[in-house]
Tab-separated table of C-alpha atoms and ligand atoms in Angstrom:
chain	number	residue	atom	x	y	z
A	1439	MET	CA	0.000	0.000	0.000
A	1440	GLY	CA	2.723	2.430	1.126
A	1441	ALA	CA	4.722	1.536	-1.959
A	1442	ILE	CA	1.749	2.322	-4.203
A	1443	VAL	CA	1.261	5.714	-2.566
A	1444	LEU	CA	4.943	6.436	-2.893
A	1445	SER	CA	5.146	5.451	-6.541
A	1446	GLY	CA	1.997	7.508	-7.145
A	1447	LEU	CA	3.732	10.497	-5.595
A	1448	ALA	CA	6.819	9.884	-7.658
A	1449	LEU	CA	4.683	9.804	-10.788
A	1450	VAL	CA	3.012	13.106	-9.915
A	1451	LEU	CA	6.411	14.636	-9.266
A	1452	ALA	CA	7.848	13.301	-12.489
A	1453	LEU	CA	4.851	14.623	-14.405
A	1454	ALA	CA	5.140	18.010	-12.751
A	1455	LEU	CA	8.779	18.247	-13.719
A	1456	ALA	CA	8.125	17.125	-17.284
A	1457	LEU	CA	5.294	19.602	-17.898
A	1458	PRO	CA	6.048	23.092	-19.137
A	1459	SER	CA	5.979	25.687	-16.389
A	1460	VAL	CA	2.471	26.723	-15.435
A	1461	ALA	CA	3.734	28.573	-12.397
A	1462	LEU	CA	2.000	31.784	-13.436
A	1463	GLU	CA	-1.503	30.304	-13.426
A	1464	ASN	CA	-3.324	32.605	-11.009
A	1465	GLY	CA	-6.569	30.666	-10.748
A	1466	LEU	CA	-8.649	33.631	-11.972
A	1467	ALA	CA	-11.175	34.131	-14.782
A	1468	ARG	CA	-12.342	30.526	-14.903
A	1469	THR	CA	-15.166	31.860	-17.071
A	1470	PRO	CA	-14.875	34.883	-19.389
A	1471	PRO	CA	-14.762	38.121	-17.350
A	1472	MET	CA	-17.907	40.259	-17.431
A	1473	GLY	CA	-18.328	43.919	-16.688
A	1474	TRP	CA	-18.011	47.401	-18.078
A	1475	MET	CA	-15.114	49.282	-19.640
A	1476	SER	CA	-14.887	52.978	-20.432
A	1477	TRP	CA	-12.943	53.042	-23.696
A	1478	GLU	CA	-15.214	52.476	-26.698
A	1479	ARG	CA	-17.984	54.775	-25.482
A	1480	PHE	CA	-16.099	57.428	-23.497
A	1481	ARG	CA	-12.614	57.324	-25.088
A	1482	CYS	CA	-10.108	59.931	-23.925
A	1483	ASN	CA	-12.588	62.667	-23.211
A	1484	VAL	CA	-10.775	64.604	-20.498
A	1485	ASP	CA	-12.602	67.891	-20.886
A	1486	CYS	CA	-14.559	67.873	-17.655
A	1487	GLN	CA	-15.130	71.592	-17.975
A	1488	ALA	CA	-17.132	71.285	-21.173
A	1489	ASP	CA	-18.518	67.790	-20.639
A	1490	PRO	CA	-18.601	66.946	-16.928
A	1491	ARG	CA	-21.069	64.089	-17.344
A	1492	ASN	CA	-19.055	62.130	-19.900
A	1493	CYS	CA	-15.407	62.913	-19.219
A	1494	ILE	CA	-12.991	60.351	-17.779
A	1495	SER	CA	-13.318	61.158	-14.088
A	1496	GLU	CA	-14.070	59.367	-10.852
A	1497	GLN	CA	-17.632	60.647	-11.150
A	1498	LEU	CA	-18.161	58.582	-14.298
A	1499	PHE	CA	-16.940	55.438	-12.548
A	1500	PHE	CA	-18.943	56.107	-9.380
A	1501	GLU	CA	-22.051	56.493	-11.493
A	1502	MET	CA	-21.418	53.386	-13.592
A	1503	ALA	CA	-20.711	51.396	-10.418
A	1504	ASP	CA	-24.089	52.511	-9.074
A	1505	ARG	CA	-25.790	51.400	-12.249
A	1506	LEU	CA	-24.032	48.013	-12.257
A	1507	ALA	CA	-25.043	47.469	-8.646
A	1508	GLU	CA	-28.604	48.791	-8.850
A	1509	ASP	CA	-29.913	47.835	-12.272
A	1510	GLY	CA	-29.541	44.070	-12.132
A	1511	TRP	CA	-26.160	43.821	-13.862
A	1512	ARG	CA	-24.080	42.624	-10.931
A	1513	GLU	CA	-26.414	39.720	-10.140
A	1514	LEU	CA	-26.041	38.502	-13.716
A	1515	GLY	CA	-22.254	38.464	-13.447
A	1516	TYR	CA	-21.245	41.901	-14.769
A	1517	GLU	CA	-18.852	42.571	-11.903
A	1518	TYR	CA	-15.799	44.391	-13.262
A	1519	ILE	CA	-15.796	48.129	-13.754
A	1520	ASN	CA	-12.725	48.918	-15.785
A	1521	ILE	CA	-10.957	52.239	-16.159
A	1522	ASP	CA	-9.301	52.486	-19.569
A	1523	ASP	CA	-6.746	55.035	-20.813
A	1524	CYS	CA	-6.404	58.702	-19.774
A	1525	TRP	CA	-6.955	58.307	-16.035
A	1526	SER	CA	-3.490	59.298	-14.920
A	1527	ALA	CA	-1.617	62.532	-14.508
A	1528	LYS	CA	0.756	63.399	-17.342
A	1529	GLN	CA	3.765	62.737	-15.093
A	1530	ARG	CA	4.733	60.156	-12.517
A	1531	ASP	CA	5.261	61.622	-9.028
A	1532	ALA	CA	8.648	62.279	-7.399
A	1533	ALA	CA	8.862	58.644	-6.278
A	1534	GLY	CA	8.279	57.491	-9.844
A	1535	GLN	CA	4.784	56.275	-9.041
A	1536	LEU	CA	1.798	56.512	-11.357
A	1537	VAL	CA	-0.770	58.943	-9.977
A	1538	PRO	CA	-4.309	59.691	-11.104
A	1539	ASP	CA	-5.106	63.086	-12.574
A	1540	PRO	CA	-5.721	65.160	-9.435
A	1541	LYS	CA	-8.549	67.219	-10.946
A	1542	ARG	CA	-10.491	64.355	-12.435
A	1543	PHE	CA	-9.799	61.746	-9.714
A	1544	PRO	CA	-9.491	63.903	-6.581
A	1545	SER	CA	-10.353	61.004	-4.229
A	1546	GLY	CA	-7.709	58.729	-5.735
A	1547	ILE	CA	-7.953	55.212	-7.134
A	1548	LYS	CA	-7.943	53.527	-3.720
A	1549	ALA	CA	-11.127	55.394	-2.766
A	1550	LEU	CA	-12.684	54.398	-6.087
A	1551	ALA	CA	-11.742	50.759	-5.452
A	1552	ASP	CA	-13.286	50.945	-1.979
A	1553	TYR	CA	-16.480	52.407	-3.434
A	1554	VAL	CA	-16.654	49.692	-6.072
A	1555	HIS	CA	-15.890	46.905	-3.577
A	1556	ALA	CA	-18.543	48.174	-1.176
A	1557	ARG	CA	-21.051	47.524	-3.956
A	1558	GLY	CA	-19.888	43.954	-4.533
A	1559	LEU	CA	-18.011	44.900	-7.698
A	1560	LYS	CA	-14.393	44.773	-8.807
A	1561	LEU	CA	-12.154	47.474	-10.241
A	1562	GLY	CA	-10.037	47.224	-13.372
A	1563	ILE	CA	-7.358	49.664	-14.482
A	1564	TYR	CA	-5.332	50.324	-17.628
A	1565	GLY	CA	-1.592	50.492	-18.165
A	1566	ASP	CA	0.659	50.346	-21.189
A	1567	LEU	CA	3.924	48.542	-21.620
A	1568	GLY	CA	5.904	51.270	-23.350
A	1569	ILE	CA	6.995	54.850	-23.065
A	1570	PHE	CA	3.462	56.221	-23.304
A	1571	THR	CA	-0.044	54.826	-23.248
A	1572	CYS	CA	-1.825	54.938	-26.610
A	1573	GLY	CA	-3.431	58.186	-25.426
A	1574	GLY	CA	-0.079	59.741	-24.508
A	1575	TYR	CA	-0.097	59.247	-20.724
A	1576	PRO	CA	2.867	57.778	-18.835
A	1577	GLY	CA	3.559	54.197	-19.830
A	1578	THR	CA	5.175	51.360	-17.944
A	1579	MET	CA	8.730	50.805	-19.103
A	1580	LEU	CA	10.459	47.618	-18.033
A	1581	GLU	CA	12.026	49.294	-15.004
A	1582	HIS	CA	8.575	50.310	-13.733
A	1583	VAL	CA	6.820	46.954	-14.100
A	1584	LYS	CA	7.303	45.857	-10.508
A	1585	GLN	CA	6.529	49.263	-9.026
A	1586	ASP	CA	3.325	49.649	-11.042
A	1587	ALA	CA	2.117	46.141	-10.158
A	1588	GLU	CA	2.646	47.012	-6.493
A	1589	THR	CA	0.868	50.340	-6.875
A	1590	PHE	CA	-2.167	48.709	-8.500
A	1591	ALA	CA	-2.277	46.025	-5.802
A	1592	ALA	CA	-1.982	48.626	-3.033
A	1593	TRP	CA	-4.895	50.542	-4.531
A	1594	GLY	CA	-7.039	47.376	-4.462
A	1595	VAL	CA	-7.238	46.892	-8.213
A	1596	ASP	CA	-8.696	43.558	-9.400
A	1597	MET	CA	-7.911	43.585	-13.139
A	1598	LEU	CA	-5.188	45.115	-15.292
A	1599	LYS	CA	-5.389	45.733	-19.029
A	1600	LEU	CA	-1.816	46.158	-20.194
A	1601	ASP	CA	-1.717	47.812	-23.591
A	1602	GLY	CA	1.319	47.813	-25.882
A	1603	CYS	CA	1.656	51.196	-27.588
A	1604	TYR	CA	5.178	52.589	-27.860
A	1605	SER	CA	7.140	49.408	-27.180
A	1606	SER	CA	9.156	47.060	-29.379
A	1607	ALA	CA	8.474	43.364	-29.938
A	1608	GLU	CA	11.513	42.603	-27.753
A	1609	GLU	CA	10.291	44.799	-24.924
A	1610	GLN	CA	6.890	43.151	-25.129
A	1611	ALA	CA	8.377	39.640	-25.052
A	1612	LYS	CA	10.114	40.591	-21.815
A	1613	GLY	CA	7.565	42.899	-20.269
A	1614	TYR	CA	4.333	40.916	-20.574
A	1615	PRO	CA	5.679	37.833	-18.717
A	1616	GLU	CA	7.421	40.112	-16.244
A	1617	MET	CA	4.173	41.879	-15.395
A	1618	ALA	CA	2.519	38.476	-14.888
A	1619	ARG	CA	5.205	37.584	-12.372
A	1620	ALA	CA	5.022	41.002	-10.722
A	1621	LEU	CA	1.235	40.809	-10.345
A	1622	ASN	CA	1.479	37.312	-8.867
A	1623	ALA	CA	4.181	38.487	-6.494
A	1624	THR	CA	1.862	41.135	-5.024
A	1625	GLY	CA	-0.296	38.339	-3.609
A	1626	ARG	CA	-3.461	40.169	-4.729
A	1627	PRO	CA	-5.662	38.316	-7.226
A	1628	ILE	CA	-5.492	40.529	-10.318
A	1629	VAL	CA	-6.945	39.386	-13.633
A	1630	TYR	CA	-4.370	40.120	-16.311
A	1631	SER	CA	-5.437	41.233	-19.789
A	1632	CYS	CA	-2.631	41.431	-22.336
A	1633	SER	CA	-2.759	43.377	-25.585
A	1634	TRP	CA	0.513	41.726	-26.655
A	1635	PRO	CA	-0.837	39.541	-29.500
A	1636	ALA	CA	-2.757	42.460	-31.028
A	1637	TYR	CA	0.569	44.268	-31.459
A	1638	GLN	CA	2.177	41.223	-33.094
A	1639	GLY	CA	-0.484	40.532	-35.723
A	1640	GLY	CA	-2.375	38.015	-33.610
A	1641	LEU	CA	-1.029	34.884	-35.296
A	1642	PRO	CA	1.881	32.448	-35.012
A	1643	PRO	CA	4.800	32.369	-35.446
A	1644	LYS	CA	4.970	35.876	-33.979
A	1645	VAL	CA	2.374	35.035	-31.340
A	1646	ASN	CA	2.814	32.026	-29.085
A	1647	TYR	CA	-0.586	31.141	-27.673
A	1648	THR	CA	0.847	28.504	-25.349
A	1649	ILE	CA	2.915	31.116	-23.552
A	1650	LEU	CA	0.032	33.604	-23.558
A	1651	ALA	CA	-2.322	31.118	-21.948
A	1652	GLU	CA	0.223	30.560	-19.212
A	1653	ILE	CA	0.715	34.209	-18.341
A	1654	CYS	CA	-2.474	36.099	-19.292
A	1655	ASN	CA	-6.119	35.569	-18.366
A	1656	LEU	CA	-7.328	37.244	-21.541
A	1657	TRP	CA	-5.729	38.925	-24.472
A	1658	ARG	CA	-6.684	41.264	-27.264
A	1659	ASN	CA	-5.815	39.545	-30.543
A	1660	TYR	CA	-6.933	42.081	-33.088
A	1661	ASP	CA	-7.955	45.645	-33.950
A	1662	ASP	CA	-9.966	47.962	-31.718
A	1663	ILE	CA	-13.708	47.770	-31.967
A	1664	GLN	CA	-15.473	50.899	-33.226
A	1665	ASP	CA	-19.116	51.878	-33.049
A	1666	SER	CA	-20.158	50.317	-36.348
A	1667	TRP	CA	-21.441	47.122	-37.925
A	1668	ASP	CA	-18.448	47.135	-40.301
A	1669	SER	CA	-16.186	46.914	-37.300
A	1670	ILE	CA	-18.130	43.923	-35.904
A	1671	LEU	CA	-17.940	42.177	-39.271
A	1672	SER	CA	-14.218	42.726	-39.657
A	1673	ILE	CA	-13.567	41.438	-36.130
A	1674	MET	CA	-15.749	38.366	-36.515
A	1675	ASP	CA	-14.283	37.619	-39.939
A	1676	TRP	CA	-10.778	37.694	-38.538
A	1677	PHE	CA	-11.630	35.553	-35.525
A	1678	PHE	CA	-13.500	32.876	-37.459
A	1679	THR	CA	-11.084	32.820	-40.390
A	1680	ASN	CA	-8.351	32.105	-37.863
A	1681	GLN	CA	-10.377	29.812	-35.630
A	1682	ASP	CA	-8.035	26.840	-36.078
A	1683	VAL	CA	-5.343	28.846	-34.317
A	1684	LEU	CA	-7.471	30.817	-31.868
A	1685	GLN	CA	-10.098	28.350	-30.717
A	1686	PRO	CA	-7.678	25.877	-29.094
A	1687	ALA	CA	-5.985	28.713	-27.174
A	1688	ALA	CA	-9.093	29.553	-25.128
A	1689	GLY	CA	-10.241	27.834	-21.974
A	1690	PRO	CA	-10.892	28.407	-18.267
A	1691	GLY	CA	-8.450	31.059	-17.090
A	1692	HIS	CA	-7.320	32.163	-20.564
A	1693	TRP	CA	-9.549	33.761	-23.198
A	1694	ASN	CA	-9.362	35.383	-26.602
A	1695	ASP	CA	-10.792	38.900	-26.430
A	1696	PRO	CA	-12.460	40.263	-29.578
A	1697	ASP	CA	-12.938	43.558	-27.666
A	1698	MET	CA	-15.839	45.339	-25.987
A	1699	LEU	CA	-19.581	44.995	-26.532
A	1700	ILE	CA	-20.877	48.134	-28.247
A	1701	ILE	CA	-24.544	47.269	-27.745
A	1702	GLY	CA	-26.457	50.299	-26.472
A	1703	ASN	CA	-24.424	52.819	-28.502
A	1704	PHE	CA	-25.108	54.377	-31.903
A	1705	GLY	CA	-23.692	52.116	-34.603
A	1706	LEU	CA	-25.751	48.915	-34.421
A	1707	SER	CA	-29.342	48.161	-35.318
A	1708	TYR	CA	-31.420	45.956	-33.036
A	1709	GLU	CA	-30.671	42.861	-35.144
A	1710	GLN	CA	-26.969	43.692	-35.241
A	1711	SER	CA	-26.895	44.155	-31.476
A	1712	ARG	CA	-28.390	40.703	-31.035
A	1713	SER	CA	-25.785	39.368	-33.443
A	1714	GLN	CA	-22.860	40.837	-31.529
A	1715	MET	CA	-24.130	39.327	-28.284
A	1716	ALA	CA	-24.707	35.889	-29.821
A	1717	LEU	CA	-21.405	35.794	-31.687
A	1718	TRP	CA	-19.376	37.001	-28.707
A	1719	THR	CA	-21.090	34.360	-26.576
A	1720	VAL	CA	-20.337	31.608	-29.050
A	1721	MET	CA	-16.696	32.804	-29.071
A	1722	ALA	CA	-16.543	32.492	-25.246
A	1723	ALA	CA	-15.544	36.156	-25.306
A	1724	PRO	CA	-15.307	38.382	-22.246
A	1725	LEU	CA	-18.515	40.415	-21.950
A	1726	LEU	CA	-17.190	43.904	-21.308
A	1727	MET	CA	-19.858	46.456	-22.133
A	1728	SER	CA	-18.848	49.927	-23.193
A	1729	THR	CA	-22.023	51.927	-23.176
A	1730	ASP	CA	-23.722	54.574	-21.074
A	1731	LEU	CA	-25.568	52.493	-18.482
A	1732	ARG	CA	-27.284	55.662	-17.223
A	1733	ALA	CA	-29.139	56.038	-20.492
A	1734	ILE	CA	-29.350	52.542	-22.011
A	1735	SER	CA	-32.527	51.640	-23.904
A	1736	PRO	CA	-34.744	48.810	-22.658
A	1737	GLY	CA	-34.060	46.911	-25.910
A	1738	ALA	CA	-30.277	47.001	-25.505
A	1739	LYS	CA	-30.569	46.147	-21.834
A	1740	GLU	CA	-32.711	43.135	-22.591
A	1741	ILE	CA	-30.107	41.797	-24.999
A	1742	LEU	CA	-27.255	42.315	-22.531
A	1743	GLN	CA	-29.248	40.868	-19.643
A	1744	ASN	CA	-30.455	37.714	-21.385
A	1745	ARG	CA	-29.996	35.030	-18.735
A	1746	LEU	CA	-29.718	32.024	-20.980
A	1747	MET	CA	-27.217	33.888	-23.160
A	1748	ILE	CA	-25.078	34.664	-20.122
A	1749	GLN	CA	-25.337	31.090	-18.892
A	1750	ILE	CA	-24.040	29.939	-22.270
A	1751	ASN	CA	-21.255	32.525	-22.311
A	1752	GLN	CA	-20.228	31.444	-18.801
A	1753	ASP	CA	-20.415	27.709	-19.420
A	1754	PRO	CA	-17.917	26.020	-17.071
A	1755	LEU	CA	-16.320	23.884	-19.785
A	1756	GLY	CA	-15.084	27.088	-21.392
A	1757	ILE	CA	-14.815	25.722	-24.910
A	1758	GLN	CA	-14.759	28.424	-27.567
A	1759	GLY	CA	-17.156	27.806	-30.434
A	1760	ARG	CA	-16.451	27.673	-34.126
A	1761	ARG	CA	-18.041	28.469	-37.453
A	1762	ILE	CA	-19.129	25.113	-38.845
A	1763	VAL	CA	-21.041	26.121	-41.985
A	1764	LYS	CA	-20.670	28.902	-44.541
A	1765	GLU	CA	-23.420	28.703	-47.130
A	1766	LYS	CA	-23.442	30.286	-50.570
A	1767	SER	CA	-26.725	31.854	-49.482
A	1768	CYS	CA	-24.730	33.999	-47.007
A	1769	ILE	CA	-25.979	32.057	-44.009
A	1770	GLU	CA	-23.377	30.932	-41.503
A	1771	VAL	CA	-23.762	28.502	-38.627
A	1772	PHE	CA	-21.712	28.536	-35.437
A	1773	LEU	CA	-21.532	25.878	-32.750
A	1774	ARG	CA	-20.354	26.057	-29.180
A	1775	PRO	CA	-20.237	22.811	-27.177
A	1776	LEU	CA	-21.405	23.200	-23.583
A	1777	SER	CA	-21.344	21.186	-20.406
A	1778	GLN	CA	-23.908	18.391	-19.813
A	1779	ALA	CA	-23.775	17.472	-23.500
A	1780	ALA	CA	-25.641	20.674	-24.335
A	1781	SER	CA	-24.651	23.051	-27.112
A	1782	ALA	CA	-25.425	26.438	-28.605
A	1783	LEU	CA	-26.066	27.053	-32.275
A	1784	VAL	CA	-26.066	30.454	-33.913
A	1785	PHE	CA	-27.579	30.898	-37.364
A	1786	PHE	CA	-26.331	34.174	-38.796
A	1787	SER	CA	-27.389	35.991	-41.967
A	1788	ARG	CA	-25.131	38.306	-43.947
A	1789	ARG	CA	-27.960	38.926	-46.372
A	1790	THR	CA	-29.283	42.392	-47.049
A	1791	ASP	CA	-32.623	41.570	-48.693
A	1792	MET	CA	-35.220	40.100	-46.356
A	1793	PRO	CA	-35.699	37.483	-43.636
A	1794	PHE	CA	-34.337	34.211	-44.996
A	1795	ARG	CA	-35.764	30.749	-44.381
A	1796	TYR	CA	-32.845	28.399	-43.801
A	1797	THR	CA	-33.501	24.673	-43.751
A	1798	THR	CA	-31.090	22.116	-42.347
A	1799	SER	CA	-30.934	19.276	-39.808
A	1800	LEU	CA	-28.820	18.494	-36.785
A	1801	ALA	CA	-27.405	15.563	-38.770
A	1802	LYS	CA	-26.125	18.024	-41.355
A	1803	LEU	CA	-24.531	19.957	-38.483
A	1804	HIS	CA	-22.706	16.785	-37.366
A	1805	PHE	CA	-24.721	16.093	-34.239
A	1806	PRO	CA	-24.701	12.499	-32.954
A	1807	GLU	CA	-27.086	10.111	-34.697
A	1808	ASP	CA	-30.260	8.947	-32.982
A	1809	ALA	CA	-30.259	11.719	-30.399
A	1810	VAL	CA	-33.271	13.810	-29.401
A	1811	TYR	CA	-32.937	17.388	-28.201
A	1812	GLU	CA	-34.997	19.914	-26.392
A	1813	VAL	CA	-34.353	23.192	-28.172
A	1814	GLN	CA	-34.830	26.633	-26.705
A	1815	ASP	CA	-34.682	29.809	-28.741
A	1816	VAL	CA	-32.302	32.009	-26.721
A	1817	TYR	CA	-33.900	35.333	-27.670
A	1818	ILE	CA	-37.556	34.368	-27.963
A	1819	GLY	CA	-37.449	31.965	-25.021
A	1820	LYS	CA	-39.728	29.544	-26.851
A	1821	ILE	CA	-39.142	25.802	-26.378
A	1822	ILE	CA	-39.196	24.099	-29.725
A	1823	GLY	CA	-39.681	20.594	-28.365
A	1824	ALA	CA	-38.251	17.226	-29.235
A	1825	LEU	CA	-35.988	17.498	-32.236
A	1826	LYS	CA	-34.376	14.376	-33.632
A	1827	THR	CA	-30.980	14.561	-35.268
A	1828	ALA	CA	-32.446	13.395	-38.544
A	1829	ASP	CA	-35.371	15.880	-38.606
A	1830	ASN	CA	-35.248	18.738	-41.067
A	1831	PHE	CA	-36.076	22.110	-39.542
A	1832	SER	CA	-36.176	25.725	-40.711
A	1833	VAL	CA	-35.214	28.974	-39.023
A	1834	ILE	CA	-36.034	32.444	-40.311
A	1835	ILE	CA	-33.058	34.760	-39.969
A	1836	ASN	CA	-33.357	38.530	-40.397
A	1837	PRO	CA	-30.761	40.506	-42.419
A	1838	SER	CA	-27.601	40.981	-40.297
A	1839	GLY	CA	-29.396	39.099	-37.539
A	1840	VAL	CA	-29.210	35.774	-35.803
A	1841	VAL	CA	-31.344	32.957	-34.543
A	1842	MET	CA	-29.733	31.360	-31.516
A	1843	TRP	CA	-30.566	27.971	-30.077
A	1844	TYR	CA	-29.687	26.216	-26.843
A	1845	LEU	CA	-29.915	22.441	-27.253
A	1846	ARG	CA	-30.077	19.874	-24.471
A	1847	PRO	CA	-30.269	16.142	-25.045
A	1848	MET	CA	-33.624	14.895	-23.760
A	1849	GLU	CA	-32.196	11.848	-22.096
A	1850	LEU	CA	-28.822	12.665	-20.725
A	1851	LEU	CA	-26.503	10.922	-23.113
A	1852	THR	CA	-24.434	8.382	-21.257
A	1853	GLN	CA	-21.276	9.975	-22.573
A	1854	PRO	CA	-20.526	13.682	-22.901
A	1855	TRP	CA	-19.470	15.303	-26.139
A	1856	HIS	CA	-16.094	14.337	-27.359
A	1857	VAL	CA	-15.105	17.819	-28.368
A	1858	VAL	CA	-11.485	18.397	-27.795
A	1859	ARG	CA	-9.619	21.572	-28.433
A	1860	GLN	CA	-6.557	19.619	-29.413
A	1861	GLN	CA	-8.370	18.000	-32.323
A	1862	ALA	CA	-6.482	18.494	-35.563
A	1863	PRO	CA	-8.153	21.137	-37.730
A	1864	SER	CA	-8.330	18.649	-40.595
A	1865	LYS	CA	-10.680	16.521	-38.504
A	1866	GLY	CA	-13.149	19.361	-38.245
A	1867	PHE	CA	-14.980	20.298	-35.094
A	1868	HIS	CA	-17.743	17.862	-34.569
A	1869	PRO	CA	-19.615	17.173	-31.422
A	1870	ALA	CA	-19.473	13.386	-31.398
A	1871	LEU	CA	-19.934	10.715	-28.797
A	1872	LEU	CA	-16.860	9.261	-27.195
B	1185	LIG	C1	-5.578	50.979	-27.686
B	1185	LIG	C2	-6.434	49.825	-27.170
B	1185	LIG	C3	-7.830	50.324	-26.885
B	1185	LIG	C4	-7.787	51.440	-25.864
B	1185	LIG	C5	-6.872	52.558	-26.359
B	1185	LIG	C6	-6.617	53.606	-25.302
B	1185	LIG	O1	-5.994	51.431	-28.928
B	1185	LIG	O2	-6.468	48.768	-28.076
B	1185	LIG	O3	-8.645	49.264	-26.402
B	1185	LIG	O4	-7.323	50.943	-24.643
B	1185	LIG	O5	-5.593	52.048	-26.762
B	1185	LIG	O6	-5.806	54.633	-25.742
C-alpha cells in the first residue's frame, strides 16, 4: 500500500517536472470576465469643464458602479468596472509612481476601489507597456513593471489591461511575462489582460498562444472595436477565419478577447446588437460592455441581460465555439459545445434583402445520430420541443441578424461530447460521442 502511494507520488512529481511551467496560473477568470469598460464609449474625453457628465473622471466610474449594482447587472455576473486610458496625470510623481489626474480623480484610485468593492463589484485599471499609453499618458517601461504592479495592488485593483503602444516586440516579449510575475508576487488576485498579441499581428509564429495562456487571463488579438457594424464584421471575420489557431488557445483562465460589446451605442441596429451578443457568446468572449448604463434603452438592456445567453457565455467547460457552416446563401452557422452534453447554435445571416428561411438538420450539423434534443430559442425563449438529429427544420433569420438555439439532449446521453480543443483542424470540429 505504502509503496503504491509512494510510486503515485513519484509519478506526480515526475509529471510536474516534465510539464512546461504553469507557475503563473493565477486561478482567476475561470469563465470569461464580465463587466463594463470605459474606452469604446467614453474614449479619452478629459474635458470635464465642457462635458462633466461624460469625461474620464471618478464621477463617471462612481455612477457606472451605481448602475451596475442597482440595475440588475451585478447579479447577472457583470462585476468588473474597468478604467481604460487617460486616467493618470501626465507625469509620474517624485517617487516614480503613477498617480491619477488630481482634478479628475481627486479622491484617488484607492477610494474608487473601496467604493466599487462596497457595492460587490471589482475594479479594473489600464496600463501600457511602453513609453506612453496609446493616449499619450505615462507608460510602464520595463524598469517600472514591478513598481506599477505594487501600486495597483496597493490601490485594491482587481484587473489590469496592459496595452502595448510605444514598445518594441523585444520589450513586449520581456515585459508581458514580467508583469505576470510582478502581479502574482503582489499576492493580490489581479486578472491580467494582455494586448501583446494584437501588437504582433495576432497569429503564429509571432504570437505564441501557449505562452500567452500561461501568463495572461485574456488577451486582445486584433484591432480595436469601433461603433459600427463594419467593425463587428471585420472582427468576426478575422476571428472565425483564424479559428483553427485561436479556438484551441481559449479555456478556463485564458480567453481570446475580440474587444468590448458596443450594444447600447449608436452604430448597431437591433438585429446587429443581437448578433454581436450571440457571436461574442459563441466565441466564449469576455462580456465587457462599453455603453452609457445611465441612459441605455430597454431593448439594448434586454439583450445584454439575457440570462440564458449569459449562462451559455459562462459555461464552465469554457470551450470556444467555431463556425461550422458557410453557405453560398450567405448564411453561416456557429456551434459552441457546452457542459452536460448541451450546445449552442447560432444561425447568422449576412444577407441584405429580407428574412431568410434556412432549412437544415442536426445531422447536417454533425450532431450524434439517434439523439433527441430539447431546443430553446435564446432570444424568444420559446421551447421548440423534441428534435431528432435526422429531422429537417427551418429557421427564419433577419438581415444581419441571428437565430440562436440552446440544445439539451432529452435523455442525458451516457457519454458527454467528445469535443477536444486539441483536435487536428483537418478533422473538423464535430460534437461526437466518445
Ligand atoms: C488601444 C487599445 C484600446 C484602448 C486605447 C486607449 O488602442 O487597443 O482598447 O485601450 O488604446 O488609448
